[in-house]
Amino acid sequence: MTQTIGILTAGGDSPGLNAAIRAIGKTAARAHDMQVFGFLDGFRGVMENRTVRLDGDKLSGILTKGGTILGTSRDKPHRMEVGDKTLDMTGAMIENCQRLGIDALVCLGGGGTQKNAYRLSQKGMPLVTLPKTIDNDVAMTERTFGFDTALAIATEAVDRLHSTAHSHHRIMVVEIMGHNTGWLALGSGIAGGADVVLIPEIPYDMALVAESLLARKSGGSRFSIVAVSEGAISAENARKRGELKARKKAATTDADKNEAAAALATFEESREGGTARVARELEQLTGLESRVTILGHVQRGGTPSHVDRLLATRLGAEAAQAVADEDFGIMIASQRGEAVRVPLGEVAGKRRVVPLDHPWIQTARQLGMSLGD
Ligand code: F6P
């Protein structure tokens, strides 16, 4: 019987984490009489035995709080920095849990956390995961908590940029988070009324983007809003990246592999600051003044929306139930409004990108928004 559980939050913080911690803790303690601990700072806390007892007091008053009361980190159990070394600490972490009397873990995180948890689970650690990230890119779930709040923040930003755009007759280019997926940029672009939305799933052609802005100008619109997902890529760079990836995959010797990996890393570095480049190029191609706004971590901050609170609470309660049922090696996903249990093997290492036939893409095209292609 599972009597004691440990909760950890890993990866970037996200609105709704505390709501989920609260739901797991309350359900585990009240419905199943379990003791609940939190590990601090993600997987690092498991390695360093840093725990906090999550009793009634600790779980009260946190539903509306942003961030995570447990702290987080991007540490990976199988590649943990320990002193000046990088070591596989998965075995040590499982032993730590056994020593502390932790029967099961509940790991809250995005794609990276699902992969890391899957590794621990394959080594024998009983665990359940929850999908959180503002990027909405975890496989097998239709929503991740954090996304709704970030979408609202990004939408408000696009709304607000309209004031300067139309007053100064400018192109306002706004960079929106999302890692390598365009959910946030596309959603907020449509909801906020952007004129152009560039997402990683649709490599763009700058000449076509400029053409669409000039068409707006000749139609009498003297301003434009361009929403750029942080992972957006030009068609030319997408081709180059594809070639570099193929080279890395085809490399047979260690030397060739390292060289190909270094070339890919240099290429990715050269793409940094890409949104500012988009604005500069558009200014040159259209002759219209442009400005850049990078929303950054503002999108991850503050109190979670009611949608994220509901989702995190629903999934959190179901995670505690799954632990009580000793149903391990699974993620609690949201599918058609239901909290469902999905084997971690179907989630780890996959990413949920915006499908090209997604209704949001159709809607954007129907409205005449440019997607850069
Ligand atoms: O995964 C969430 C996210 O906010 C991404 O959208 C973004 O690319 C990344 O995290 C930023 O990470 P960090 O906070 O470590 O800079």
Coordinates of N, CA, C and O in Angstrom, one line a residue, residues 159-255:
D159 N -3.3 42.9 -27.8 CA -4.3 43.9 -27.7 C -3.7 45.3 -27.5 O -3.9 46.3 -28.2
R160 N -2.9 45.3 -26.4 CA -2.3 46.6 -26.0 C -1.3 47.2 -27.1 O -1.2 48.4 -27.2
L161 N -0.7 46.3 -27.8 CA 0.3 46.8 -28.8 C -0.5 47.6 -29.9 O 0.1 48.4 -30.6
H162 N -1.7 47.3 -30.1 CA -2.5 47.9 -31.1 C -2.5 49.5 -30.9 O -2.5 50.2 -31.9
S163 N -2.5 49.9 -29.7 CA -2.6 51.4 -29.4 C -1.4 52.1 -30.1 O -1.6 53.1 -30.9
T164 N -0.2 51.6 -29.8 CA 1.0 52.2 -30.4 C 1.1 52.0 -31.9 O 1.4 52.9 -32.7
A165 N 0.7 50.8 -32.3 CA 0.7 50.5 -33.8 C -0.1 51.5 -34.6 O 0.4 52.1 -35.5
H166 N -1.4 51.7 -34.1 CA -2.2 52.6 -35.0 C -1.9 54.0 -34.7 O -2.0 54.8 -35.6
S167 N -1.4 54.4 -33.5 CA -1.1 55.8 -33.3 C 0.1 56.2 -34.1 O 0.2 57.3 -34.6
H168 N 1.1 55.3 -34.1 CA 2.4 55.7 -34.8 C 2.5 55.1 -36.2 O 3.5 55.3 -36.9
H169 N 1.4 54.4 -36.7 CA 1.5 53.8 -38.0 C 2.7 52.9 -38.2 O 3.5 53.1 -39.1
R170 N 2.9 52.1 -37.2 CA 4.0 51.2 -37.2 C 3.7 49.7 -37.4 O 2.6 49.3 -37.2
I171 N 4.8 49.0 -37.7 CA 4.7 47.5 -37.6 C 5.1 47.2 -36.2 O 6.3 47.5 -35.8
M172 N 4.3 46.5 -35.4 CA 4.7 46.1 -34.0 C 5.0 44.6 -34.1 O 4.0 43.8 -34.4
V173 N 6.2 44.2 -33.9 CA 6.6 42.8 -33.9 C 6.7 42.3 -32.5 O 7.4 42.9 -31.7
V174 N 5.9 41.2 -32.1 CA 5.9 40.8 -30.8 C 6.3 39.3 -30.7 O 5.8 38.5 -31.4
E175 N 7.4 39.1 -29.9 CA 7.8 37.7 -29.7 C 7.1 37.0 -28.6 O 7.0 37.5 -27.4
I176 N 6.6 35.8 -28.9 CA 5.8 35.1 -27.9 C 6.4 33.7 -27.7 O 6.9 33.1 -28.6
M177 N 6.4 33.3 -26.4 CA 7.1 32.0 -26.0 C 6.4 30.8 -26.7 O 5.4 31.0 -27.4
G178 N 6.9 29.6 -26.4 CA 6.2 28.4 -26.9 C 7.2 27.4 -27.3 O 6.9 26.3 -27.8
H179 N 8.5 27.7 -27.0 CA 9.6 26.7 -27.4 C 9.5 26.4 -28.8 O 9.5 27.3 -29.6
N180 N 9.4 25.1 -29.2 CA 9.4 24.8 -30.7 C 8.0 24.6 -31.2 O 7.8 23.9 -32.2
T181 N 7.0 25.1 -30.5 CA 5.6 25.0 -31.0 C 4.9 26.3 -31.0 O 5.3 27.3 -30.3
G182 N 3.9 26.4 -31.9 CA 3.3 27.7 -32.1 C 1.9 28.0 -31.4 O 1.2 28.9 -31.7
W183 N 1.6 27.1 -30.4 CA 0.3 27.2 -29.8 C 0.0 28.6 -29.2 O -1.1 29.2 -29.5
L184 N 1.0 29.1 -28.5 CA 0.7 30.4 -27.8 C 0.7 31.5 -28.8 O -0.2 32.4 -28.7
A185 N 1.6 31.5 -29.8 CA 1.6 32.6 -30.7 C 0.4 32.6 -31.6 O -0.3 33.6 -31.9
L186 N 0.0 31.4 -32.1 CA -1.2 31.3 -32.9 C -2.5 31.7 -32.2 O -3.3 32.5 -32.6
G187 N -2.6 31.1 -31.0 CA -3.8 31.4 -30.2 C -3.9 32.8 -29.8 O -5.0 33.5 -30.0
S188 N -2.9 33.5 -29.4 CA -2.9 34.9 -29.0 C -3.0 35.8 -30.2 O -3.6 36.8 -30.1
G189 N -2.4 35.3 -31.3 CA -2.4 36.1 -32.5 C -3.9 36.2 -33.0 O -4.3 37.3 -33.4
I190 N -4.6 35.1 -33.0 CA -6.0 35.1 -33.5 C -6.8 35.9 -32.5 O -7.6 36.8 -32.8
A191 N -6.7 35.5 -31.2 CA -7.5 36.2 -30.2 C -7.2 37.7 -30.0 O -8.1 38.5 -29.7
G192 N -6.0 38.1 -30.3 CA -5.6 39.5 -30.2 C -5.7 40.3 -31.5 O -5.5 41.5 -31.5
G193 N -6.0 39.6 -32.6 CA -6.2 40.2 -33.9 C -4.9 40.6 -34.5 O -4.8 41.7 -35.1
A194 N -3.9 39.8 -34.5 CA -2.6 40.0 -35.2 C -2.9 39.9 -36.7 O -3.8 39.2 -37.1
D195 N -2.0 40.6 -37.4 CA -2.2 40.5 -38.9 C -1.3 39.4 -39.5 O -1.6 38.9 -40.6
V196 N -0.2 39.1 -38.8 CA 0.7 38.1 -39.3 C 1.1 37.2 -38.1 O 1.3 37.8 -37.0
V197 N 1.1 35.9 -38.2 CA 1.5 35.0 -37.1 C 2.6 34.1 -37.7 O 2.3 33.4 -38.7
L198 N 3.8 34.1 -37.1 CA 4.8 33.2 -37.6 C 5.1 32.1 -36.6 O 5.4 32.4 -35.4
I199 N 4.9 30.8 -36.9 CA 5.1 29.7 -36.0 C 6.1 28.7 -36.5 O 6.2 28.6 -37.8
P200 N 6.7 27.9 -35.6 CA 7.7 27.0 -36.1 C 7.2 25.9 -37.1 O 7.9 25.5 -37.9
E201 N 5.9 25.6 -36.9 CA 5.3 24.6 -37.8 C 5.2 25.0 -39.2 O 5.1 24.1 -40.1
I202 N 5.2 26.3 -39.5 CA 5.1 26.8 -40.9 C 6.3 27.7 -41.2 O 6.2 28.9 -40.8
P203 N 7.4 27.2 -41.7 CA 8.5 28.1 -42.0 C 8.1 29.2 -42.9 O 7.3 29.0 -43.8
Y204 N 8.6 30.4 -42.6 CA 8.1 31.6 -43.3 C 9.0 32.1 -44.5 O 10.2 31.8 -44.5
D205 N 8.4 32.8 -45.3 CA 9.2 33.5 -46.4 C 9.0 35.0 -46.2 O 7.9 35.5 -46.3
M206 N 10.1 35.7 -45.8 CA 10.0 37.1 -45.5 C 9.4 38.0 -46.6 O 8.7 38.9 -46.3
A207 N 9.7 37.6 -47.8 CA 9.1 38.4 -48.9 C 7.6 38.3 -48.9 O 6.9 39.3 -49.1
L208 N 7.1 37.2 -48.6 CA 5.6 37.0 -48.6 C 5.0 37.8 -47.4 O 3.9 38.4 -47.5
V209 N 5.7 37.8 -46.3 CA 5.2 38.5 -45.1 C 5.2 40.0 -45.5 O 4.2 40.7 -45.2
A210 N 6.3 40.5 -46.0 CA 6.3 41.9 -46.4 C 5.2 42.3 -47.4 O 4.6 43.3 -47.3
E211 N 5.0 41.4 -48.3 CA 3.9 41.6 -49.3 C 2.6 41.7 -48.7 O 1.8 42.6 -49.0
S212 N 2.3 40.9 -47.6 CA 1.0 41.0 -47.0 C 0.9 42.3 -46.2 O -0.2 42.9 -46.1
L213 N 2.0 42.8 -45.7 CA 1.9 44.1 -45.0 C 1.7 45.3 -45.9 O 1.0 46.2 -45.6
L214 N 2.4 45.2 -47.1 CA 2.2 46.2 -48.1 C 0.8 46.2 -48.6 O 0.2 47.3 -48.9
A215 N 0.2 45.0 -48.7 CA -1.2 44.9 -49.2 C -2.1 45.6 -48.2 O -3.1 46.2 -48.6
R216 N -1.8 45.4 -46.9 CA -2.6 46.0 -45.9 C -2.5 47.6 -46.0 O -3.5 48.3 -46.0
K217 N -1.3 48.0 -46.3 CA -1.1 49.5 -46.4 C -1.9 50.0 -47.6 O -2.6 51.0 -47.5
S218 N -1.8 49.3 -48.8 CA -2.5 49.8 -49.9 C -4.0 49.7 -49.7 O -4.8 50.4 -50.3
G219 N -4.4 48.8 -48.8 CA -5.9 48.7 -48.5 C -6.3 49.8 -47.5 O -7.4 49.8 -47.0
G220 N -5.4 50.6 -47.0 CA -5.7 51.7 -46.1 C -5.4 51.5 -44.7 O -5.6 52.3 -43.8
S221 N -4.8 50.3 -44.3 CA -4.4 50.0 -42.9 C -3.0 50.5 -42.7 O -2.1 50.0 -43.4
R222 N -2.8 51.5 -41.8 CA -1.5 52.1 -41.7 C -0.6 51.5 -40.6 O 0.4 52.0 -40.3
F223 N -1.1 50.3 -40.1 CA -0.3 49.7 -39.0 C -0.5 48.2 -39.2 O -1.4 47.7 -39.8
S224 N 0.4 47.4 -38.5 CA 0.3 45.9 -38.5 C 0.9 45.4 -37.3 O 1.8 45.9 -36.7
I225 N 0.3 44.3 -36.8 CA 0.8 43.5 -35.7 C 1.4 42.2 -36.2 O 0.6 41.4 -36.9
V226 N 2.6 41.9 -35.9 CA 3.2 40.6 -36.3 C 3.6 39.8 -35.1 O 4.4 40.2 -34.3
A227 N 2.9 38.7 -34.9 CA 3.2 37.8 -33.7 C 4.2 36.8 -34.1 O 3.9 36.0 -35.1
V228 N 5.3 36.7 -33.5 CA 6.4 35.7 -33.9 C 6.6 34.8 -32.7 O 7.0 35.2 -31.6
S229 N 6.4 33.5 -33.0 CA 6.7 32.5 -32.0 C 8.2 32.4 -31.8 O 8.9 32.5 -32.8
E230 N 8.7 32.2 -30.6 CA 10.2 32.3 -30.4 C 10.9 31.2 -31.2 O 12.0 31.3 -31.5
G231 N 10.1 30.1 -31.6 CA 10.8 29.1 -32.4 C 10.6 29.2 -33.9 O 11.0 28.4 -34.7
A232 N 10.0 30.4 -34.3 CA 9.7 30.5 -35.8 C 11.0 30.5 -36.6 O 12.0 30.9 -36.1
I233 N 10.9 30.0 -37.8 CA 12.1 29.8 -38.6 C 11.7 30.1 -40.1 O 10.6 29.8 -40.5
S234 N 12.7 30.7 -40.8 CA 12.5 30.9 -42.2 C 12.6 29.6 -43.0 O 13.2 28.7 -42.5
A235 N 12.0 29.6 -44.1 CA 12.0 28.4 -45.0 C 13.5 28.0 -45.3 O 13.9 26.8 -45.2
E236 N 14.3 29.0 -45.5 CA 15.7 28.8 -45.9 C 16.4 28.2 -44.7 O 17.2 27.2 -44.8
N237 N 16.2 28.7 -43.5 CA 16.9 28.2 -42.3 C 16.3 26.8 -41.9 O 17.1 25.9 -41.4
A238 N 15.1 26.6 -42.2 CA 14.5 25.2 -41.9 C 15.2 24.2 -42.8 O 15.5 23.1 -42.3
R239 N 15.5 24.6 -44.0 CA 16.2 23.7 -44.9 C 17.6 23.4 -44.4 O 18.0 22.3 -44.3
K240 N 18.3 24.5 -44.0 CA 19.7 24.3 -43.5 C 19.7 23.4 -42.3 O 20.5 22.6 -42.1
R241 N 18.7 23.7 -41.4 CA 18.7 22.9 -40.1 C 18.4 21.4 -40.5 O 19.0 20.5 -39.9
G242 N 17.5 21.2 -41.4 CA 17.2 19.8 -41.8 C 18.5 19.1 -42.3 O 18.8 18.0 -42.0
E243 N 19.3 19.9 -43.1 CA 20.5 19.3 -43.7 C 21.5 18.9 -42.5 O 22.1 17.9 -42.5
L244 N 21.6 19.9 -41.6 CA 22.6 19.7 -40.4 C 22.1 18.5 -39.6 O 22.9 17.7 -39.1
K245 N 20.8 18.4 -39.4 CA 20.3 17.3 -38.6 C 20.6 15.9 -39.3 O 20.9 14.9 -38.7
A246 N 20.4 15.9 -40.6 CA 20.6 14.7 -41.4 C 22.1 14.3 -41.3 O 22.4 13.1 -41.2
R247 N 22.9 15.3 -41.4 CA 24.4 15.1 -41.3 C 24.7 14.4 -39.9 O 25.5 13.5 -39.9
K248 N 24.1 15.0 -38.9 CA 24.4 14.4 -37.5 C 23.9 13.0 -37.4 O 24.6 12.1 -36.9
K249 N 22.7 12.7 -38.0 CA 22.2 11.4 -37.9 C 23.0 10.4 -38.7 O 23.2 9.2 -38.3
A250 N 23.6 10.9 -39.8 CA 24.3 10.0 -40.7 C 25.7 9.7 -40.2 O 26.4 8.8 -40.7
A251 N 26.2 10.6 -39.3 CA 27.6 10.5 -38.8 C 27.9 9.1 -38.2 O 27.0 8.6 -37.4
T252 N 29.0 8.5 -38.6 CA 29.2 7.1 -38.1 C 30.3 7.1 -37.0 O 30.3 6.3 -36.1
T253 N 31.3 8.0 -37.1 CA 32.4 8.1 -36.1 C 32.1 9.1 -35.1 O 31.3 10.0 -35.3
D254 N 32.7 9.0 -33.9 CA 32.5 10.0 -32.8 C 32.9 11.4 -33.2 O 32.2 12.4 -33.0
A255 N 34.0 11.4 -34.0 CA 34.6 12.7 -34.4 C 33.5 13.4 -35.3 O 33.2 14.6 -35.2

